[in-house]
Coordinates of C-alpha atoms in Angstrom, one line a residue:
M582 CA 109.6 47.2 -33.7
Q583 CA 110.4 43.5 -33.6
N584 CA 110.7 41.7 -37.0
N585 CA 109.1 38.3 -37.6
S586 CA 111.5 35.5 -38.3
P587 CA 111.2 33.3 -41.4
N588 CA 110.0 30.5 -39.1
D589 CA 107.2 32.7 -37.8
R590 CA 106.1 33.7 -41.3
S591 CA 106.0 30.0 -42.4
Y592 CA 103.9 29.2 -39.3
Q593 CA 101.4 31.9 -40.1
T594 CA 101.1 30.7 -43.7
V595 CA 100.3 27.2 -42.5
I596 CA 97.7 28.5 -40.1
K597 CA 96.0 30.5 -42.9
V598 CA 96.0 27.5 -45.2
I599 CA 94.4 25.3 -42.5
A600 CA 91.8 28.0 -41.9
C601 CA 90.9 28.2 -45.5
V602 CA 90.6 24.5 -45.8
L603 CA 88.4 24.4 -42.7
S604 CA 86.2 27.2 -44.1
L605 CA 85.9 25.3 -47.4
V606 CA 84.9 22.1 -45.6
F607 CA 82.3 24.0 -43.6
V608 CA 80.8 25.5 -46.7
L609 CA 80.7 22.1 -48.4
I610 CA 79.1 20.5 -45.4
T611 CA 76.5 23.3 -45.1
C612 CA 75.6 23.0 -48.7
A613 CA 75.4 19.2 -48.6
V614 CA 73.0 19.1 -45.6
P615 CA 69.4 19.8 -46.8
V616 CA 67.5 22.7 -45.1
Y617 CA 64.2 21.5 -43.7
A618 CA 61.5 24.3 -43.8
E619 CA 59.2 24.4 -40.9
E620 CA 56.0 22.5 -41.7
P621 CA 53.0 24.9 -42.0
I622 CA 50.5 24.8 -39.2
Q623 CA 47.3 23.0 -40.2
T624 CA 44.1 24.9 -39.5
T625 CA 40.4 24.6 -39.8
P626 CA 38.7 26.4 -42.8
S627 CA 38.2 29.4 -40.4
R628 CA 42.0 29.5 -39.7
I629 CA 41.8 27.9 -36.2
P630 CA 45.0 25.8 -35.7
L631 CA 44.0 22.1 -35.4
T632 CA 46.1 22.0 -32.2
E633 CA 43.7 24.5 -30.7
L634 CA 40.5 23.1 -32.1
E635 CA 39.4 21.0 -29.1
E636 CA 40.1 23.9 -26.7
T637 CA 38.1 26.2 -29.0
I638 CA 35.1 23.9 -29.0
D639 CA 35.4 23.5 -25.2
A640 CA 35.3 27.3 -24.8
Y641 CA 32.4 27.6 -27.3
V642 CA 30.3 25.0 -25.4
A643 CA 31.1 26.6 -22.1
S644 CA 29.9 30.0 -23.4
Y645 CA 26.6 28.6 -24.5
E646 CA 26.0 26.2 -21.5
K647 CA 22.6 27.6 -20.6
Y648 CA 21.4 26.7 -24.1
T649 CA 22.8 23.2 -24.1
A650 CA 21.1 19.9 -23.4
A651 CA 23.5 17.3 -25.0
V652 CA 25.8 17.9 -27.9
S653 CA 28.3 15.5 -29.4
V654 CA 31.1 16.8 -31.6
V655 CA 33.4 15.0 -33.9
A656 CA 36.2 16.5 -36.1
I657 CA 38.2 14.5 -38.6
K658 CA 41.4 15.3 -40.5
D659 CA 43.1 13.0 -43.0
G660 CA 41.0 10.1 -41.8
E661 CA 41.9 10.5 -38.2
F662 CA 39.6 11.7 -35.3
I663 CA 41.1 14.8 -33.8
V664 CA 38.0 15.6 -31.6
N665 CA 35.4 13.2 -30.3
K666 CA 33.7 14.7 -27.3
A667 CA 30.2 15.0 -25.8
Y668 CA 28.9 17.7 -23.6
G669 CA 25.8 18.4 -21.5
F670 CA 23.0 16.0 -20.5
A671 CA 21.2 13.4 -22.6
D672 CA 18.5 13.5 -19.9
I673 CA 18.4 16.8 -18.0
E674 CA 15.7 15.7 -15.5
N675 CA 17.7 12.7 -14.4
Q676 CA 21.1 14.4 -14.8
R677 CA 22.3 11.7 -17.3
K678 CA 25.4 13.0 -18.9
A679 CA 26.1 12.8 -22.6
E680 CA 29.0 10.6 -23.6
P681 CA 30.7 9.9 -27.0
S682 CA 28.7 6.6 -26.9
T683 CA 25.3 8.5 -26.7
V684 CA 23.0 7.5 -29.4
F685 CA 21.4 10.4 -31.4
E686 CA 19.0 10.5 -34.3
W687 CA 20.6 11.1 -37.7
A688 CA 17.3 12.5 -39.0
S689 CA 17.6 13.6 -42.6
I690 CA 21.4 12.9 -42.8
S691 CA 20.1 9.4 -43.2
K692 CA 19.4 10.4 -46.8
L693 CA 23.1 10.2 -47.5
L694 CA 22.9 6.5 -47.0
V695 CA 20.3 6.3 -49.8
Y696 CA 22.4 8.3 -52.2
T697 CA 25.5 6.2 -51.4
S698 CA 23.6 2.9 -51.9
L699 CA 22.2 4.1 -55.2
M700 CA 25.6 5.1 -56.5
Q701 CA 27.0 1.7 -55.4
L702 CA 24.3 0.0 -57.6
V703 CA 25.0 2.5 -60.4
E704 CA 28.7 1.4 -60.3
Q705 CA 27.6 -2.2 -60.6
G706 CA 25.6 -1.4 -63.7
K707 CA 22.3 -2.3 -62.0
L708 CA 21.0 1.3 -62.1
D709 CA 21.4 4.3 -64.3
L710 CA 21.1 7.9 -63.1
D711 CA 19.2 9.1 -66.2
T712 CA 16.8 6.3 -66.7
D713 CA 13.1 6.8 -65.8
I714 CA 12.6 5.2 -62.4
R715 CA 9.4 3.6 -63.6
E716 CA 11.6 1.0 -65.3
Y717 CA 12.7 -0.1 -61.8
L718 CA 9.3 0.0 -60.1
P719 CA 6.3 -2.4 -60.4
E720 CA 4.1 -1.6 -63.4
G721 CA 1.4 1.0 -62.6
F722 CA 3.1 2.0 -59.4
F723 CA 2.2 5.7 -59.8
K724 CA -1.4 6.9 -60.0
K725 CA -1.1 10.7 -59.6
L726 CA 1.5 11.8 -62.0
K727 CA 0.5 14.9 -63.8
Y728 CA 3.4 15.2 -66.3
D729 CA 4.7 12.7 -68.9
E730 CA 8.4 13.7 -68.4
P731 CA 10.6 11.0 -67.0
I732 CA 11.6 11.0 -63.4
T733 CA 15.2 9.9 -62.8
L734 CA 17.3 9.0 -59.9
L735 CA 18.9 12.4 -60.2
N736 CA 15.5 13.9 -59.7
L737 CA 15.2 12.0 -56.5
M738 CA 18.6 13.2 -55.4
H739 CA 17.9 16.8 -56.4
H740 CA 14.4 16.9 -54.9
N741 CA 13.0 18.2 -58.2
A742 CA 10.7 15.4 -59.3
G743 CA 7.7 17.8 -58.8
W744 CA 5.8 16.2 -55.9
E745 CA 3.9 18.1 -53.3
D746 CA 5.1 17.7 -49.7
Q747 CA 3.7 15.2 -47.3
T748 CA 2.5 16.6 -44.0
A749 CA 4.5 15.9 -40.9
T750 CA 1.6 13.9 -39.5
E751 CA 1.8 11.6 -42.5
V752 CA 5.6 11.1 -42.2
Y753 CA 5.5 10.2 -38.5
Y754 CA 4.0 7.3 -36.6
Y755 CA 4.5 6.1 -33.0
D756 CA 3.7 2.4 -32.8
E757 CA 6.8 0.3 -33.2
N758 CA 4.7 -2.8 -33.7
E759 CA 2.9 -1.3 -36.7
D760 CA 3.1 -3.6 -39.8
Y761 CA 5.5 -2.0 -42.2
D762 CA 6.2 -2.5 -45.9
L763 CA 8.1 0.2 -47.7
G764 CA 6.7 -0.4 -51.2
E765 CA 3.1 -0.6 -50.0
T766 CA 3.5 2.5 -47.8
L767 CA 4.9 4.5 -50.7
R768 CA 2.1 3.4 -53.0
K769 CA -0.6 4.1 -50.5
N770 CA 0.9 7.6 -49.6
E771 CA 1.7 8.7 -53.2
P772 CA 1.5 12.6 -53.3
K773 CA 0.3 14.6 -56.3
Q774 CA 2.8 15.8 -58.8
I775 CA 2.3 19.6 -58.9
Y776 CA 5.5 20.7 -60.8
K777 CA 7.1 19.5 -64.0
P778 CA 10.3 17.4 -63.3
N779 CA 13.5 19.5 -63.3
S780 CA 11.6 22.8 -62.9
V781 CA 11.4 23.4 -59.2
V782 CA 13.4 22.1 -56.1
G783 CA 11.0 21.1 -53.3
Y784 CA 12.5 18.9 -50.6
S785 CA 10.8 15.6 -50.8
N786 CA 10.9 12.8 -48.2
Y787 CA 8.7 10.7 -50.5
G788 CA 11.3 10.9 -53.4
V789 CA 14.2 9.8 -51.2
G790 CA 12.0 7.0 -49.8
L791 CA 11.4 5.9 -53.4
G792 CA 15.2 5.8 -53.8
G793 CA 15.4 3.4 -50.8
Y794 CA 12.7 1.2 -52.2
I795 CA 14.5 1.0 -55.6
V796 CA 17.6 -0.2 -53.6
E797 CA 15.4 -2.9 -52.2
L798 CA 14.0 -4.0 -55.6
V799 CA 17.4 -4.0 -57.4
S800 CA 19.4 -5.6 -54.6
G801 CA 16.8 -8.1 -53.5
Q802 CA 17.3 -7.1 -49.8
P803 CA 15.3 -5.0 -47.4
Y804 CA 16.9 -1.5 -47.5
Y805 CA 18.1 -1.6 -43.9
E806 CA 19.8 -5.0 -44.5
Y807 CA 21.5 -3.6 -47.7
V808 CA 22.9 -0.7 -45.7
N809 CA 24.1 -2.9 -42.9
Q810 CA 26.0 -5.1 -45.3
H811 CA 27.4 -2.6 -47.7
I812 CA 28.0 0.5 -45.6
F813 CA 27.9 -0.1 -41.9
K814 CA 29.8 -3.4 -41.8
P815 CA 32.7 -2.4 -44.0
L816 CA 33.1 0.9 -42.2
H817 CA 32.8 -0.8 -38.7
M818 CA 29.9 1.4 -37.8
N819 CA 28.9 -0.8 -35.0
D820 CA 26.7 1.7 -33.1
T821 CA 24.3 2.7 -35.8
T822 CA 21.0 1.2 -37.3
V823 CA 18.7 2.3 -40.0
H824 CA 16.0 -0.3 -39.4
P825 CA 12.5 1.5 -39.4
T826 CA 12.1 0.9 -35.7
G827 CA 15.6 -0.2 -34.7
Q828 CA 14.4 -3.7 -33.9
D829 CA 17.5 -5.3 -35.5
R830 CA 19.6 -3.6 -32.7
P831 CA 17.7 -3.7 -29.4
D832 CA 20.9 -2.6 -27.6
L833 CA 20.9 0.7 -29.6
V834 CA 17.2 1.2 -29.0
Q835 CA 17.8 0.9 -25.3
R836 CA 20.6 3.5 -25.5
R837 CA 18.5 5.8 -27.7
N838 CA 15.6 5.6 -25.2
E839 CA 17.9 6.9 -22.5
V840 CA 18.1 10.2 -24.4
E841 CA 15.3 12.8 -24.1
G842 CA 14.5 15.5 -26.7
Y843 CA 14.2 19.2 -25.9
T844 CA 12.9 22.5 -27.3
K845 CA 15.3 25.4 -27.8
D846 CA 14.4 26.7 -24.3
L847 CA 15.2 23.2 -22.9
K848 CA 11.7 22.0 -22.3
R849 CA 11.4 18.3 -22.6
I850 CA 9.4 17.1 -25.6
P851 CA 7.1 14.2 -24.8
E852 CA 6.9 11.3 -27.1
N853 CA 10.2 12.2 -28.8
R854 CA 10.7 8.6 -30.1
V855 CA 9.0 8.7 -33.5
Y856 CA 9.1 6.4 -36.5
L857 CA 9.1 7.5 -40.2
T858 CA 6.7 6.3 -42.8
F859 CA 9.4 6.6 -45.5
Y860 CA 12.1 5.4 -43.2
P861 CA 15.1 5.6 -45.5
T862 CA 14.7 9.3 -45.3
G863 CA 15.5 9.7 -41.6
A864 CA 15.5 6.5 -39.5
A865 CA 19.2 6.1 -38.9
M866 CA 20.3 6.5 -35.3
G867 CA 23.7 6.1 -33.8
T868 CA 26.7 7.8 -32.4
A869 CA 28.4 10.9 -33.7
E870 CA 31.6 8.8 -34.0
D871 CA 29.9 6.4 -36.4
L872 CA 28.7 9.2 -38.5
G873 CA 32.3 10.5 -38.4
K874 CA 33.5 7.1 -39.8
F875 CA 31.1 7.6 -42.7
L876 CA 32.5 11.1 -43.4
A877 CA 36.1 9.7 -43.2
A878 CA 35.2 7.1 -45.8
L879 CA 34.0 9.9 -48.1
M880 CA 37.4 11.6 -47.8
P881 CA 39.9 8.7 -48.2
V882 CA 43.6 9.6 -47.8
D883 CA 44.7 7.3 -50.7
A884 CA 43.4 6.2 -54.1
N885 CA 41.2 3.5 -52.6
S886 CA 37.6 3.7 -51.4
V887 CA 36.0 1.3 -48.9
L888 CA 32.5 2.2 -50.2
F889 CA 33.1 1.7 -53.9
A890 CA 35.1 -0.7 -56.1
K891 CA 36.5 2.3 -58.0
R892 CA 37.6 5.6 -56.6
D893 CA 36.1 7.3 -59.7
T894 CA 32.6 6.4 -58.5
L895 CA 33.2 8.2 -55.2
D896 CA 34.6 11.2 -57.0
E897 CA 31.5 11.2 -59.3
M898 CA 29.1 11.1 -56.3
L899 CA 30.8 14.0 -54.7
S900 CA 30.9 16.1 -57.9
T901 CA 28.3 18.7 -58.8
S902 CA 25.2 17.3 -60.4
L903 CA 22.9 20.4 -60.1
Y904 CA 23.7 24.1 -60.2
Y905 CA 21.5 27.0 -59.2
D906 CA 19.4 28.0 -62.2
G907 CA 21.3 30.1 -64.7
T908 CA 24.6 30.1 -62.6
S909 CA 27.8 28.2 -62.1
T910 CA 27.1 28.0 -58.4
P911 CA 26.9 24.4 -57.2
R912 CA 23.8 23.2 -55.4
F913 CA 23.8 19.4 -55.2
A914 CA 26.3 16.7 -55.6
H915 CA 24.1 13.6 -56.2
G916 CA 22.1 14.5 -53.1
F917 CA 24.9 15.9 -51.0
V918 CA 24.3 19.6 -50.5
E919 CA 27.1 21.9 -51.7
M920 CA 27.6 24.8 -49.3
E921 CA 30.1 27.6 -49.7
Y922 CA 31.6 28.6 -46.4
W923 CA 35.1 30.0 -46.4
I924 CA 35.9 27.0 -48.6
P925 CA 33.6 24.8 -50.7
T926 CA 32.1 22.0 -48.6
L927 CA 29.6 19.2 -48.9
M928 CA 27.1 18.7 -46.1
H929 CA 23.6 17.6 -45.0
E930 CA 21.4 18.6 -42.1
G931 CA 18.8 16.7 -40.1
N932 CA 15.9 17.6 -37.9
L933 CA 13.6 15.2 -36.1
K934 CA 11.3 15.6 -33.2
G935 CA 13.7 16.8 -30.4
F936 CA 16.9 16.2 -32.4
S937 CA 19.2 18.2 -34.7
S938 CA 22.3 17.0 -36.6
K939 CA 24.7 18.3 -39.2
A940 CA 27.6 16.8 -41.1
V941 CA 30.0 19.1 -43.1
F942 CA 33.2 18.1 -44.9
D943 CA 35.7 19.2 -47.5
P944 CA 37.1 16.3 -49.6
E945 CA 39.9 18.5 -50.8
S946 CA 41.5 19.2 -47.4
K947 CA 40.0 16.0 -46.0
F948 CA 38.6 17.9 -43.0
G949 CA 35.1 17.2 -41.7
M950 CA 32.9 17.7 -38.7
V951 CA 29.8 16.2 -37.2
V952 CA 27.5 17.9 -34.7
M953 CA 24.6 16.1 -33.0
T954 CA 22.2 17.5 -30.4
N955 CA 19.0 16.5 -28.6
I956 CA 17.5 19.9 -29.2
A957 CA 14.8 20.5 -31.9
F958 CA 15.9 23.0 -34.6
D959 CA 19.0 23.9 -32.7
E960 CA 20.9 26.9 -33.9
V961 CA 23.7 27.3 -31.3
Y962 CA 25.6 24.3 -32.6
Y963 CA 23.8 23.3 -35.8
Y964 CA 24.7 26.7 -37.3
G965 CA 26.8 28.6 -34.8
L966 CA 29.6 26.1 -34.0
I967 CA 29.8 25.0 -37.7
S968 CA 30.2 28.6 -38.8
K969 CA 32.9 29.1 -36.2
I970 CA 34.9 26.2 -37.6
F971 CA 34.1 26.6 -41.3
G972 CA 33.4 30.4 -41.5
N973 CA 30.2 32.0 -42.7
S974 CA 28.5 31.1 -45.9
T975 CA 29.4 33.6 -48.6
Y976 CA 26.8 33.6 -51.4
V977 CA 25.7 37.1 -52.6
N978 CA 23.6 37.9 -55.7
S979 CA 23.1 40.9 -57.9
V980 CA 19.4 41.6 -58.3
T981 CA 18.1 43.9 -61.1
S982 CA 14.4 43.7 -60.4
E983 CA 12.7 46.9 -59.3
G984 CA 11.4 45.6 -56.0
G985 CA 10.7 42.7 -53.8
G986 CA 7.5 40.7 -53.5
Y987 CA 5.6 37.8 -51.8
F988 CA 7.0 34.3 -52.0
Q989 CA 5.9 30.9 -51.0
S990 CA 7.9 27.7 -50.5
A991 CA 7.7 25.1 -53.3
R992 CA 7.7 22.5 -50.6
R993 CA 4.0 22.6 -49.7
P994 CA 1.2 20.0 -49.3
A995 CA -1.0 21.4 -52.1
S996 CA -3.8 18.8 -51.6
R997 CA -3.3 18.1 -47.9
F998 CA -5.1 19.6 -44.9
T999 CA -2.0 21.5 -43.8
D1000 CA -2.0 23.5 -47.1
L1001 CA -4.0 26.2 -45.3
F1002 CA -1.1 26.8 -42.9
R1003 CA 1.5 26.9 -45.7
Q1004 CA -0.7 29.4 -47.6
L1005 CA -0.7 31.6 -44.6
D1006 CA 3.1 31.2 -44.4
I1007 CA 3.8 33.6 -47.3
T1008 CA 7.0 35.7 -46.9
K1009 CA 7.6 39.2 -48.3
F1010 CA 11.1 40.0 -49.4
S1011 CA 12.4 43.5 -50.2
K1012 CA 14.9 44.1 -53.0
A1013 CA 17.7 44.3 -50.5
E1014 CA 16.7 41.0 -48.9
L1015 CA 16.6 39.3 -52.3
S1016 CA 20.2 40.4 -53.0
S1017 CA 21.4 38.4 -50.0
L1018 CA 19.9 35.1 -51.1
Y1019 CA 21.7 32.1 -52.7
N1020 CA 20.1 32.6 -56.1
V1021 CA 17.5 34.7 -57.7
V1022 CA 16.1 33.8 -61.1
E1023 CA 14.8 36.8 -63.1
H1024 CA 13.3 37.4 -66.5
N1025 CA 13.0 40.9 -67.9
G1026 CA 13.5 42.3 -64.4
V1027 CA 10.7 40.0 -62.9
V1028 CA 11.7 37.5 -60.2
E1029 CA 10.5 34.1 -61.2
K1030 CA 12.1 32.0 -58.5
I1031 CA 14.4 32.4 -55.5
S1032 CA 16.4 30.0 -53.4
Y1033 CA 17.6 30.9 -49.9
T1034 CA 18.1 27.4 -48.8
P1035 CA 19.6 24.7 -51.0
Y1036 CA 16.8 22.3 -50.3
M1037 CA 13.9 24.2 -51.9
D1038 CA 12.9 27.1 -54.2
Y1039 CA 10.5 29.8 -53.3
L1040 CA 7.9 30.9 -56.0
P1041 CA 6.4 34.3 -56.3
V1042 CA 2.8 34.9 -55.1
S1043 CA 0.9 37.7 -56.7
N1044 CA -0.5 40.5 -54.6
L1045 CA -3.9 39.5 -55.8
K1046 CA -3.6 36.0 -54.4
V1047 CA -2.3 37.3 -51.1
N1048 CA -5.2 39.7 -50.9
L1049 CA -7.7 37.0 -51.9
I1050 CA -6.5 34.7 -49.2
A1051 CA -6.8 37.5 -46.6
I1052 CA -10.2 38.5 -47.9
S1053 CA -11.4 34.9 -48.0
L1054 CA -10.8 34.6 -44.3
I1055 CA -13.1 37.5 -43.5
P1056 CA -16.4 35.7 -44.4
V1057 CA -15.1 32.6 -42.5
A1058 CA -14.5 34.7 -39.4
L1059 CA -17.9 36.4 -39.8
A1060 CA -19.6 33.0 -40.2
I1061 CA -17.9 31.7 -37.1
I1062 CA -18.9 34.8 -35.2
F1063 CA -22.5 34.5 -36.4
S1064 CA -22.7 30.9 -35.4
L1065 CA -21.5 31.6 -31.9
V1066 CA -23.7 34.7 -31.5
A1067 CA -26.7 32.9 -32.9
L1068 CA -26.1 29.9 -30.6
I1069 CA -25.9 32.2 -27.5
G1070 CA -28.8 34.3 -28.7
Y1071 CA -31.0 31.3 -29.3
I1072 CA -30.3 29.9 -25.8
I1073 CA -31.1 33.4 -24.2
R1074 CA -34.2 33.7 -26.4
M1075 CA -35.5 30.2 -25.3
L1076 CA -34.8 31.0 -21.6
L1077 CA -36.7 34.3 -21.9
Y1078 CA -39.6 32.6 -23.6
K1079 CA -39.9 29.8 -21.0
L1080 CA -39.5 32.1 -18.1
K1081 CA -41.6 35.1 -19.2
K1082 CA -43.4 33.8 -22.3
R1083 CA -41.9 36.6 -24.4
G1084 CA -40.6 36.5 -27.9
D1085 CA -41.3 34.2 -30.8
S1086 CA -42.4 30.7 -30.0
P1087 CA -40.1 27.8 -31.1
T1088 CA -40.7 26.4 -34.6
H1089 CA -40.0 22.9 -36.0
L1090 CA -36.9 24.4 -37.8
D1091 CA -35.4 25.7 -34.6
K1092 CA -33.9 22.5 -33.5
Y1093 CA -32.0 22.2 -36.8
Y1094 CA -31.1 25.9 -36.6
L1095 CA -29.7 25.2 -33.1
A1096 CA -27.9 22.1 -34.3
I1097 CA -26.1 23.7 -37.2
N1098 CA -24.9 26.7 -35.1
F1099 CA -23.8 24.4 -32.3
A1100 CA -21.9 22.3 -34.9
G1101 CA -20.3 25.6 -36.2
G1102 CA -19.0 26.3 -32.7
L1103 CA -17.6 22.8 -32.4
L1104 CA -16.0 23.2 -35.8
L1105 CA -14.1 26.3 -34.5
L1106 CA -13.0 24.3 -31.5
N1107 CA -12.0 21.4 -33.6
L1108 CA -9.9 23.5 -35.9
F1109 CA -8.2 25.1 -32.9
I1110 CA -7.3 21.7 -31.6
I1111 CA -5.8 20.6 -34.9
F1112 CA -3.8 23.8 -35.2
T1113 CA -2.4 23.5 -31.6
R1114 CA -1.5 19.8 -32.1
L1115 CA 0.4 20.2 -35.3
P1116 CA 3.6 21.6 -33.8
S1117 CA 4.0 18.3 -31.8
Y1118 CA 3.8 16.3 -35.1
P1119 CA 1.0 13.9 -34.1
A1120 CA 0.5 10.8 -36.2
Y1121 CA -2.1 11.2 -38.9
S1122 CA -4.1 8.3 -37.5
S1123 CA -4.6 10.4 -34.3
L1124 CA -6.1 13.3 -36.2
R1125 CA -8.6 11.2 -38.2
I1126 CA -11.3 11.8 -35.7
N1127 CA -10.8 15.6 -35.9
L1128 CA -10.7 15.6 -39.7
G1129 CA -13.6 13.2 -39.8
F1130 CA -15.7 15.7 -37.7
N1131 CA -14.9 18.4 -40.3
L1132 CA -16.3 16.1 -43.0
L1133 CA -19.3 15.4 -40.9
Y1134 CA -19.9 19.2 -40.6
V1135 CA -19.9 19.5 -44.4
V1136 CA -22.6 16.8 -44.6
L1137 CA -24.6 18.5 -41.9
A1138 CA -24.3 21.9 -43.7
V1139 CA -25.5 20.4 -47.0
A1140 CA -28.4 18.7 -45.2
Y1141 CA -29.4 21.9 -43.4
L1142 CA -29.3 23.9 -46.6
G1143 CA -31.5 21.4 -48.3
L1144 CA -33.9 21.3 -45.4
L1145 CA -33.9 25.1 -45.2
I1146 CA -34.9 25.5 -48.8
Y1147 CA -37.6 23.0 -48.5
K1148 CA -39.1 24.4 -45.2
L1149 CA -39.0 28.0 -46.4
Q1150 CA -41.0 27.1 -49.4
K1151 CA -43.6 25.0 -47.5
S1152 CA -44.0 26.9 -44.3
S1153 CA -44.5 30.5 -43.2
Y1154 CA -42.2 32.1 -40.7
G1155 CA -41.8 35.5 -39.3
K1156 CA -39.5 38.0 -41.1
K1157 CA -37.0 38.0 -38.3
Q1158 CA -37.0 34.2 -38.1
K1159 CA -36.5 33.9 -41.9
V1160 CA -33.5 36.2 -41.7
M1161 CA -31.9 34.2 -38.9
Y1162 CA -32.5 30.9 -40.7
I1163 CA -31.1 32.2 -44.0
M1164 CA -28.1 33.7 -42.3
S1165 CA -27.3 30.4 -40.5
G1166 CA -27.6 28.7 -43.9
I1167 CA -25.1 31.1 -45.5
S1168 CA -22.7 30.7 -42.6
A1169 CA -22.9 26.9 -42.8
F1170 CA -22.2 27.1 -46.6
I1171 CA -19.2 29.4 -46.0
L1172 CA -17.7 27.1 -43.4
A1173 CA -18.4 24.0 -45.4
A1174 CA -16.7 25.6 -48.4
F1175 CA -13.8 26.5 -46.2
V1176 CA -13.4 22.9 -45.0
V1177 CA -13.6 21.5 -48.6
G1178 CA -11.5 24.2 -50.2
W1179 CA -8.6 23.7 -47.8
N1180 CA -8.8 19.9 -47.7
L1181 CA -9.5 20.0 -43.9
Y1182 CA -11.2 16.6 -43.9
V1183 CA -10.1 12.9 -44.1

């Protein structure tokens, strides 16, 4: 074995010292250099990575291509657009493709502009959320209020001022040259107040229209000019108008007219360019990108707000102002709908003749999304795509009542001619179905009110009322059948008498008998025409002749009954003739009562 010399041992010692020093230096350097953790991947509320969002939307649209006309999709994160795309055709027949510049109808999303305008004026001290709105309106503005309780701006935002609903025919008109004054229109079309304020939520276009009118009165500007100056201009929303007919932006009107509206099975809807009587509730039209700019302004990335002088005002507007009855579940944030997907969100929907739109956003994560389509009551994108990005809604209730029952929407035209159709639209819910709704209000095990959409409550309808409505239609049906049979029978009887001189000879009352039964047949035809036209939302003015005929029938029925009573007392008729005359009088009375009872007249 060879021994190491002293020089070798010294050399090894030096090497070890150097190694130790180098190790120490490495440790010090390692400790001094900060360790950067990998930044977490940002995702949508449904856990889709934002880097894959556009690809996910592309795939979704491709899978539903056969249900698609045009759809424009915008997604925003931290104030930046991460998706801004359009798919499909704005005009299928002419193969005009949709573009990000395609102009869609905002429909009821327009209401968010009213709420924002009101909050701007609240911030300036010109309005107060809890003050009776009659202090801002001309004296004696309302004529049909039933309750003395104050109506506040919050009631307008929460849709719980208590008004009955306007019919679609009263909300829409089609002549862009029609003279228009918001205040006069609201005064002329005042609905009845059928619920006490704060008691029932029933979606009200009239109430939001009033909010727009109050903006006019307090600001001294037409509503659309106020919005242009205080919302559209500061947000550079250069492709949107809220003018009642868009006449302040003819370029946008031209682009809007290049878009057709379609049903869910992609059939073109004729006359899909409509105007709204209470235009602040739904007249905005523009690009999805512009609506995205509005959403981005509601989710500022810093402490400033473009829409308000103080960030606190924006925070207040987006904070809960109404909860579902008896719960801590948010319902409205000053008009913005609070919806629980996989995360809490604020949103609003819109439907207009041939168009559907939806805007959903989360101020906490600063993520939002806009979907606009030219399909009426769309579900594929309006609900399906939104649920894919935000997750499904998650409200579940515990119901202790022993069973279900019949319910009717609180949003109903109680004194309008369409009340009949709403009365027939009564829904029965089982106990299991009740447990899946947003909110169920009970007292001693009895359901008093349910809410399965944020926009309106549903009130219980007794079995007795349901049965009475059904039973009441039986004599109406019998009266109609009698009128038709009597009319046909009379014609046959007169033909036989003239040809073969058989049967009873005509009397002086026969021509009136013939007239009232003929009018009964026309009444049936007229009601059928009204019923078939309603789904296309005709203007009320175009139905006046139909409703006027119904009123004429009532006058004829009263006149016939008076004449019948007089003639039967003064003249003698055969037993068979008397029965027929009396039966025609009873039928006329039933039909007239039906017309008057259901407000089926002008």
